Tab-separated table of C-alpha atoms in Angstrom:
chain	number	residue	atom	x	y	z
S	1	MET	CA	-28.247	39.153	-5.561
S	2	ILE	CA	-27.120	35.977	-3.790
S	3	GLN	CA	-30.387	34.217	-4.580
S	4	GLN	CA	-30.021	35.095	-8.261
S	5	LYS	CA	-26.485	33.665	-8.369
S	6	LEU	CA	-27.636	30.474	-6.640
S	7	TYR	CA	-30.518	30.085	-9.086
S	8	THR	CA	-28.214	30.636	-12.063
S	9	PHE	CA	-25.680	28.094	-10.771
S	10	LEU	CA	-28.108	25.414	-9.598
S	11	ILE	CA	-30.828	25.613	-12.272
S	12	GLU	CA	-29.569	27.312	-15.416
S	13	ARG	CA	-26.071	25.815	-15.326
S	14	LYS	CA	-27.247	22.523	-13.751
S	15	GLY	CA	-24.930	22.989	-10.824
S	16	TRP	CA	-27.123	20.690	-8.756
S	17	ILE	CA	-25.549	17.713	-10.531
S	18	PRO	CA	-21.948	18.143	-9.276
S	19	LEU	CA	-23.246	19.478	-5.948
S	20	GLY	CA	-25.432	16.415	-5.436
S	21	PHE	CA	-22.530	14.168	-6.432
S	22	LEU	CA	-20.259	15.848	-3.868
S	23	ILE	CA	-22.892	15.507	-1.134
S	24	LEU	CA	-23.389	11.821	-1.973
S	25	ALA	CA	-19.629	11.232	-2.053
S	26	GLY	CA	-19.225	12.963	1.312
S	27	PHE	CA	-22.032	10.880	2.821
S	28	ILE	CA	-20.470	7.626	1.579
S	29	LEU	CA	-17.020	8.695	2.770
S	30	LEU	CA	-18.209	9.557	6.283
S	31	PHE	CA	-20.744	6.806	6.977
S	32	LEU	CA	-19.629	3.944	4.699
S	33	PRO	CA	-15.813	3.861	4.851
S	34	ARG	CA	-15.544	0.226	3.701
S	35	ILE	CA	-17.664	0.860	0.604
S	36	THR	CA	-15.570	3.967	-0.038
S	37	ALA	CA	-12.395	1.890	0.161
S	38	ILE	CA	-13.820	-0.647	-2.318
S	39	LEU	CA	-14.823	2.096	-4.773
S	40	LEU	CA	-11.460	3.851	-4.464
S	41	ALA	CA	-9.555	0.574	-4.864
S	42	ALA	CA	-11.605	-0.236	-7.974
S	43	PHE	CA	-10.989	3.219	-9.435
S	44	PHE	CA	-7.250	3.077	-8.709
S	45	THR	CA	-7.049	-0.410	-10.254
S	46	ALA	CA	-8.904	0.678	-13.398
S	47	TYR	CA	-6.709	3.745	-13.600
S	48	ALA	CA	-3.528	1.695	-13.122
S	49	ILE	CA	-4.335	-0.768	-15.926
S	50	SER	CA	-5.640	1.943	-18.252
S	51	PRO	CA	-2.373	2.283	-20.266
S	52	VAL	CA	-2.271	-1.486	-20.870
S	53	VAL	CA	-5.969	-1.551	-21.810
S	54	GLU	CA	-5.458	1.321	-24.248
S	55	PHE	CA	-2.414	-0.415	-25.741
S	56	MET	CA	-4.379	-3.657	-26.266
S	57	ASP	CA	-7.270	-1.692	-27.728
S	58	ARG	CA	-5.107	0.357	-30.084
S	59	ARG	CA	-2.460	-2.154	-31.152
S	60	LEU	CA	-4.116	-5.548	-30.715
S	61	ARG	CA	-7.592	-4.367	-31.772
S	62	LEU	CA	-9.157	-5.819	-28.628
S	63	PRO	CA	-12.229	-4.060	-27.203
S	64	ARG	CA	-11.725	-2.426	-23.807
S	65	ALA	CA	-14.086	-4.944	-22.200
S	66	VAL	CA	-12.085	-7.921	-23.509
S	67	ALA	CA	-8.752	-6.328	-22.574
S	68	THR	CA	-10.041	-5.558	-19.075
S	69	VAL	CA	-11.277	-9.136	-18.573
S	70	LEU	CA	-7.925	-10.562	-19.722
S	71	LEU	CA	-5.972	-8.331	-17.355
S	72	MET	CA	-8.300	-9.125	-14.444
S	73	LEU	CA	-7.943	-12.853	-15.157
S	74	ALA	CA	-4.157	-12.492	-15.228
S	75	ALA	CA	-4.255	-10.665	-11.879
S	76	LEU	CA	-6.588	-13.344	-10.474
S	77	LEU	CA	-4.215	-16.109	-11.590
S	78	PHE	CA	-1.291	-14.308	-9.955
S	79	VAL	CA	-3.203	-13.903	-6.687
S	80	ALA	CA	-4.279	-17.554	-6.829
S	81	LEU	CA	-0.640	-18.546	-7.392
S	82	LEU	CA	0.345	-16.565	-4.305
S	83	ILE	CA	-2.466	-17.835	-2.079
S	84	PHE	CA	-2.597	-21.500	-3.052
S	85	ILE	CA	0.990	-22.334	-4.031
S	86	ILE	CA	3.634	-19.826	-2.934
S	87	VAL	CA	2.266	-18.749	0.455
S	88	PRO	CA	1.407	-22.285	1.715
S	89	ALA	CA	4.857	-23.526	0.703
S	90	ILE	CA	6.536	-20.653	2.550
S	91	PHE	CA	4.362	-21.126	5.648
S	92	SER	CA	5.112	-24.834	5.666
S	93	GLN	CA	8.826	-24.061	5.674
S	94	LEU	CA	8.294	-21.455	8.389
S	95	ALA	CA	6.541	-24.038	10.553
S	96	ASP	CA	9.544	-26.362	10.132
S	97	ALA	CA	11.915	-23.478	10.866
S	98	VAL	CA	10.118	-22.553	14.089
S	99	GLY	CA	10.186	-26.210	15.119
S	100	LYS	CA	13.960	-26.222	14.759
S	101	LEU	CA	14.506	-23.143	16.928
S	102	PRO	CA	15.044	-25.078	20.194
S	103	ALA	CA	17.699	-27.284	18.576
S	104	LEU	CA	19.364	-24.211	17.122
S	105	ALA	CA	19.296	-22.532	20.525
S	106	VAL	CA	20.896	-25.620	22.109
S	107	ALA	CA	23.568	-25.645	19.419
S	108	ALA	CA	24.262	-21.967	20.042
S	109	ILE	CA	24.544	-22.560	23.804
S	110	SER	CA	26.922	-25.497	23.219
S	111	TRP	CA	29.086	-23.371	20.956
S	112	LEU	CA	29.078	-20.666	23.626
S	113	TYR	CA	30.219	-23.171	26.285
S	114	GLU	CA	33.058	-24.390	24.072
S	115	ALA	CA	34.155	-20.862	23.189
S	116	ALA	CA	34.050	-19.794	26.843
S	117	TYR	CA	36.010	-22.879	27.997
S	118	THR	CA	38.635	-22.293	25.294
S	119	ASN	CA	39.111	-18.687	26.425
S	120	GLY	CA	39.127	-19.491	30.143
S	121	VAL	CA	35.722	-17.976	30.973
S	122	ASP	CA	33.630	-19.692	33.673
S	123	ILE	CA	29.940	-19.922	32.753
S	124	THR	CA	29.173	-23.140	34.618
S	125	GLU	CA	26.319	-21.447	36.496
S	126	TYR	CA	24.380	-21.363	33.221
S	127	GLN	CA	24.869	-25.053	32.413
S	128	ASN	CA	21.288	-25.823	33.379
S	129	LEU	CA	20.226	-24.483	29.951
S	130	THR	CA	19.842	-27.929	28.479
S	131	GLU	CA	17.649	-28.830	25.542
S	132	GLU	CA	14.843	-29.889	27.903
S	133	ALA	CA	15.046	-26.589	29.797
S	134	LEU	CA	14.977	-24.596	26.590
S	135	LEU	CA	11.985	-26.555	25.329
S	136	GLU	CA	10.208	-25.862	28.607
S	137	ARG	CA	10.966	-22.145	28.456
S	138	LEU	CA	9.944	-21.921	24.817
S	139	GLY	CA	6.815	-23.975	25.453
S	140	SER	CA	4.604	-20.925	25.791
S	141	PHE	CA	5.938	-19.538	22.500
S	142	LEU	CA	5.912	-22.547	20.214
S	143	PRO	CA	2.227	-23.593	20.251
S	144	ALA	CA	1.120	-20.390	18.559
S	145	PHE	CA	3.565	-20.931	15.700
S	146	SER	CA	3.994	-24.700	15.507
S	147	SER	CA	1.403	-24.774	12.742
S	148	LEU	CA	1.387	-21.445	10.970
S	149	PRO	CA	-1.320	-22.274	8.400
S	150	GLU	CA	-3.809	-23.103	11.199
S	151	PHE	CA	-2.712	-20.020	13.126
S	152	LEU	CA	-3.242	-17.723	10.133
S	153	GLY	CA	-6.540	-19.406	9.366
S	154	ALA	CA	-7.741	-18.675	12.906
S	155	VAL	CA	-6.699	-15.047	12.594
S	156	PHE	CA	-8.484	-14.793	9.256
S	157	ARG	CA	-11.681	-16.316	10.664
S	158	GLN	CA	-11.635	-13.990	13.642
S	159	THR	CA	-10.945	-10.874	11.600
S	160	PHE	CA	-13.057	-11.326	8.487
S	161	SER	CA	-16.288	-12.940	7.573
S	162	VAL	CA	-15.714	-15.198	4.570
S	163	LEU	CA	-19.039	-14.272	3.021
S	164	SER	CA	-18.404	-10.566	3.508
S	165	PHE	CA	-14.939	-10.919	2.019
S	166	PHE	CA	-16.196	-12.540	-1.173
S	167	VAL	CA	-19.072	-10.072	-1.480
S	168	ASN	CA	-16.617	-7.181	-1.213
S	169	LEU	CA	-14.321	-8.898	-3.713
S	170	LEU	CA	-17.213	-9.331	-6.152
S	171	ILE	CA	-18.224	-5.675	-5.810
S	172	TYR	CA	-14.611	-4.652	-6.311
S	173	ALA	CA	-14.296	-6.771	-9.487
S	174	VAL	CA	-17.597	-5.512	-10.958
S	175	VAL	CA	-16.822	-1.850	-10.248
S	176	THR	CA	-13.292	-2.244	-11.625
S	177	PHE	CA	-14.649	-3.753	-14.848
S	178	PHE	CA	-17.285	-1.011	-15.180
S	179	VAL	CA	-14.836	1.836	-14.557
S	180	SER	CA	-12.143	0.370	-16.814
S	181	THR	CA	-14.459	-0.173	-19.793
S	182	ARG	CA	-15.928	3.321	-19.483
S	183	LEU	CA	-12.940	5.305	-18.252
S	184	PRO	CA	-12.731	7.650	-21.288
S	185	ALA	CA	-16.485	8.283	-21.139
S	186	ILE	CA	-16.300	8.925	-17.382
S	187	PHE	CA	-13.457	11.378	-17.939
S	188	ASN	CA	-15.392	13.203	-20.672
S	189	SER	CA	-18.509	13.329	-18.475
S	190	ILE	CA	-16.559	14.839	-15.601
S	191	THR	CA	-14.807	17.427	-17.745
S	192	GLY	CA	-18.127	18.242	-19.445
S	193	LEU	CA	-19.459	19.479	-16.100
S	194	PHE	CA	-16.649	22.009	-15.737
S	195	PRO	CA	-17.742	25.646	-16.169
S	196	PRO	CA	-16.236	26.999	-19.409
S	197	ALA	CA	-14.636	29.920	-17.583
S	198	LYS	CA	-12.877	27.571	-15.131
S	199	LYS	CA	-12.303	24.592	-17.416
S	200	GLY	CA	-8.630	25.340	-18.057
S	201	GLU	CA	-7.862	25.614	-14.331
S	202	MET	CA	-9.811	22.439	-13.535
S	203	LEU	CA	-8.056	20.492	-16.310
S	204	GLU	CA	-4.774	21.642	-14.819
S	205	TRP	CA	-5.906	20.192	-11.478
S	206	LEU	CA	-6.833	16.937	-13.166
S	207	ASP	CA	-3.329	16.831	-14.603
S	208	LYS	CA	-1.909	17.309	-11.088
S	209	PHE	CA	-4.068	14.480	-9.784
S	210	ASP	CA	-2.928	12.321	-12.700
S	211	ARG	CA	0.721	12.957	-11.861
S	212	VAL	CA	0.120	12.072	-8.210
S	213	LEU	CA	-1.845	8.902	-8.956
S	214	SER	CA	0.402	7.724	-11.771
S	215	GLY	CA	3.441	8.562	-9.657
S	216	PHE	CA	2.250	6.197	-6.948
S	217	ILE	CA	0.127	3.453	-8.545
S	218	ARG	CA	1.975	2.810	-11.796
S	219	GLY	CA	5.318	3.670	-10.263
S	220	GLN	CA	4.711	1.368	-7.307
S	221	ILE	CA	3.741	-1.493	-9.622
S	222	MET	CA	7.015	-1.030	-11.515
S	223	VAL	CA	8.980	-0.872	-8.253
S	224	CYS	CA	7.273	-4.077	-7.048
S	225	PHE	CA	8.172	-5.888	-10.269
S	226	ILE	CA	11.817	-4.771	-10.143
S	227	LEU	CA	12.272	-5.512	-6.429
S	228	GLY	CA	10.533	-8.882	-6.766
S	229	SER	CA	12.872	-9.812	-9.620
S	230	PHE	CA	15.971	-8.672	-7.716
S	231	TYR	CA	14.993	-10.513	-4.523
S	232	THR	CA	14.129	-13.644	-6.497
S	233	ILE	CA	17.572	-13.646	-8.122
S	234	GLY	CA	19.454	-12.523	-5.008
S	235	LEU	CA	17.907	-14.980	-2.544
S	236	THR	CA	18.288	-17.840	-5.020
S	237	LEU	CA	21.973	-17.039	-5.566
S	238	ALA	CA	22.454	-16.765	-1.790
S	239	GLY	CA	21.372	-20.405	-1.502
S	240	LEU	CA	18.004	-19.953	0.205
S	241	LYS	CA	15.629	-22.823	-0.527
S	242	ASP	CA	12.601	-21.568	-2.490
S	243	GLY	CA	14.218	-18.139	-2.634
S	244	ALA	CA	12.243	-17.485	-5.803
S	245	SER	CA	8.944	-17.919	-3.935
S	246	VAL	CA	10.080	-15.601	-1.153
S	247	GLY	CA	11.205	-13.028	-3.725
S	248	VAL	CA	7.839	-13.105	-5.513
S	249	LEU	CA	6.024	-12.686	-2.184
S	250	ILE	CA	8.235	-9.729	-1.227
S	251	GLY	CA	7.630	-8.086	-4.595
S	252	ALA	CA	3.860	-8.451	-4.225
S	253	LEU	CA	3.834	-7.084	-0.675
S	254	CYS	CA	6.066	-4.136	-1.603
S	255	PHE	CA	3.003	-2.444	-3.147
S	256	VAL	CA	2.236	-1.317	0.413
S	257	PRO	CA	5.306	0.644	1.608
S	258	TYR	CA	7.413	-1.011	4.319
S	259	ILE	CA	5.203	-4.115	4.549
S	260	GLY	CA	7.118	-6.075	1.904
S	261	ILE	CA	10.593	-5.442	3.280
S	262	ILE	CA	9.616	-6.096	6.931
S	263	THR	CA	7.778	-9.315	6.065
S	264	GLY	CA	10.573	-10.422	3.750
S	265	VAL	CA	13.311	-9.908	6.341
S	266	ILE	CA	11.406	-11.908	8.974
S	267	ILE	CA	10.519	-14.813	6.672
S	268	ALA	CA	13.868	-15.038	4.898
S	269	SER	CA	15.829	-14.789	8.167
S	270	LEU	CA	13.906	-17.630	9.798
S	271	LEU	CA	14.208	-19.839	6.728
S	272	ALA	CA	17.917	-19.102	6.349
S	273	LEU	CA	18.657	-19.697	10.039
S	274	SER	CA	16.904	-23.057	10.069
S	275	ALA	CA	18.245	-24.256	6.714
S	276	GLY	CA	21.825	-23.020	6.658
S	277	GLY	CA	22.641	-21.501	10.023
S	278	PRO	CA	24.285	-18.126	10.700
S	279	LEU	CA	26.303	-18.139	7.458
S	280	LEU	CA	23.229	-18.394	5.210
S	281	MET	CA	21.435	-15.881	7.396
S	282	PHE	CA	24.334	-13.464	6.892
S	283	LYS	CA	24.143	-13.962	3.117
S	284	VAL	CA	20.397	-13.258	3.186
S	285	PHE	CA	20.927	-10.102	5.224
S	286	LEU	CA	23.590	-9.030	2.751
S	287	VAL	CA	21.122	-9.505	-0.126
S	288	PHE	CA	18.566	-7.307	1.656
S	289	VAL	CA	21.127	-4.621	2.440
S	290	ILE	CA	22.380	-4.479	-1.165
S	291	ILE	CA	18.919	-4.447	-2.783
S	292	GLN	CA	17.449	-1.968	-0.286
S	293	SER	CA	20.438	0.347	-0.769
S	294	LEU	CA	19.979	0.096	-4.534
S	295	ASP	CA	16.272	0.761	-4.106
S	296	ALA	CA	16.837	3.826	-1.915
S	297	VAL	CA	19.503	5.303	-4.179
S	298	ALA	CA	18.356	4.434	-7.705
S	299	ILE	CA	15.132	2.450	-8.136
S	300	THR	CA	12.439	4.296	-6.180
S	301	PRO	CA	13.814	7.849	-6.703
S	302	ASN	CA	14.081	7.376	-10.484
S	303	ILE	CA	10.693	5.688	-10.900
S	304	MET	CA	8.596	7.425	-8.256
S	305	GLY	CA	10.492	10.692	-8.146
S	306	LYS	CA	8.819	13.323	-5.999
S	307	LYS	CA	5.417	13.064	-7.647
S	308	VAL	CA	3.685	11.731	-4.563
S	309	GLY	CA	5.530	14.008	-2.183
S	310	ILE	CA	4.764	12.268	1.122
S	311	SER	CA	7.423	11.699	3.753
S	312	PRO	CA	7.875	8.195	5.217
S	313	VAL	CA	6.362	9.313	8.552
S	314	LEU	CA	3.196	10.510	6.798
S	315	VAL	CA	3.106	7.256	4.828
S	316	ILE	CA	3.007	5.282	8.093
S	317	ILE	CA	0.268	7.552	9.478
S	318	ALA	CA	-1.753	7.155	6.267
S	319	LEU	CA	-1.390	3.355	6.376
S	320	PHE	CA	-2.585	3.142	9.977
S	321	ALA	CA	-5.495	5.472	9.234
S	322	GLY	CA	-6.498	3.437	6.178
S	323	ALA	CA	-6.314	0.167	8.119
S	324	GLU	CA	-8.406	1.629	10.939
S	325	LEU	CA	-11.100	2.937	8.581
S	326	ALA	CA	-11.422	0.161	6.011
S	327	GLY	CA	-9.055	-2.731	6.700
S	328	PHE	CA	-6.792	-4.101	3.973
S	329	LEU	CA	-8.453	-2.164	1.133
S	330	GLY	CA	-8.007	0.979	3.190
S	331	VAL	CA	-4.282	0.243	3.393
S	332	LEU	CA	-4.094	-0.050	-0.397
S	333	VAL	CA	-5.765	3.298	-1.082
S	334	ALA	CA	-4.357	5.189	1.915
S	335	VAL	CA	-1.217	6.662	0.351
S	336	PRO	CA	-2.629	7.918	-2.991
S	337	THR	CA	-5.740	9.270	-1.227
S	338	PHE	CA	-3.582	11.027	1.337
S	339	ALA	CA	-1.416	12.445	-1.469
S	340	ILE	CA	-4.473	13.920	-3.200
S	341	LEU	CA	-5.766	15.379	0.081
S	342	LYS	CA	-2.308	16.853	0.683
S	343	LEU	CA	-2.429	18.439	-2.781
S	344	ILE	CA	-5.854	19.948	-2.092
S	345	GLY	CA	-4.744	21.087	1.358
S	346	GLY	CA	-1.708	22.832	-0.114
S	347	TYR	CA	-3.961	24.616	-2.614
S	348	LEU	CA	-6.306	25.793	0.166
S	349	VAL	CA	-3.357	27.042	2.218
S	350	ASP	CA	-2.035	28.996	-0.789
S	351	LYS	CA	-5.495	30.501	-1.395
S	352	TYR	CA	-5.725	31.486	2.261
S	353	LYS	CA	-2.280	33.132	2.210
S	354	SER	CA	-3.276	35.152	-0.853
S	355	SER	CA	-6.610	36.215	0.641
S	356	ALA	CA	-7.475	39.596	2.087
S	357	ILE	CA	-7.869	38.043	5.556
S	358	TYR	CA	-4.264	36.839	5.683
S	359	ASN	CA	-2.816	39.955	4.033
S	360	ALA	CA	-4.886	42.516	5.950
S	361	PRO	CA	-2.733	45.380	7.259
S	362	MET	CA	-1.926	45.349	10.934
S	363	GLN	CA	-3.839	47.743	13.100
S	364	VAL	CA	-1.468	50.237	14.750
S	365	ASP	CA	-2.775	51.768	17.938
S	366	ALA	CA	-2.706	55.552	17.966
S	367	PRO	CA	-0.273	57.059	20.470
S	368	PRO	CA	-1.941	58.219	23.651
S	369	ASP	CA	-2.881	61.872	23.850
S	370	ASP	CA	-0.693	63.647	26.448
S	371	ARG	CA	-3.005	66.576	26.730
């Protein structure tokens, strides 16, 4: 009986095709995590730009291939703008800011002496904290950050191979183009493998996956755009030099939860402290508090909603796991992948709780016989 069912599924219904695909996918996932991250990142990218590609195809009469190339070129130009213009300018200012830290520390100590003397507090035992002493004490700290571009370049060279990076980037671009141009055909091919008796249930699962993915990828892109615009305006109005560049960088980094805000606070605080002192630093902090409060109350809840359904603690765990398995690309795909696995896990738990094993009646021991 079992052999007949296996033969019917594998041969007559061509079940070996999805089974072989699942085995291949499992092999790649277990033994080639970096390739898996590239493929997932390419799929998520193609999926994210799909509405724009369809709009350009339907309204502008552009073929999907042309629309995909235009969008990829626009993304490449944006990344190039970040890497070659915005980021170097910010790092150059950071290097200047770090160089000014000893002078700022001396100024703070001098202000402290004056305030203490005015209020009758004796701190003469600490008067050996001169500028030379501070420079000597900070000597072990400054060399690593005196030239941030060289420092980051050394980290990059130690962490990644340049050739490997560009090969992975090329594979990512090619797979993204292939998936984007053939996304409707891929969807029809997948749904065509569904058994007719289970097709409705499987399409319902695809709809759940779509809500999870769209809730994160497209929602996160919208959140990044809004937050980047707000930080650009807010930091510029606060008086921070090149606040627009810092705002654009924060918006781009906000695609990975928590990374954008942490990086933005550190960079903006250093720049504000070196350029305008405590007052400008306070204004910058106020901008972050206002925008983050607005984000927590209105922006992210209204755009993202509860479609992804992952708590912040699980987001951090997913990010660390993705970074450990596949580096930066693993970080990008960690949260949506974890959300899908959570959805599947919840389904398996529900199936288990409705099974005969879970709902089996408890065995009640018979009372002992007193005879």
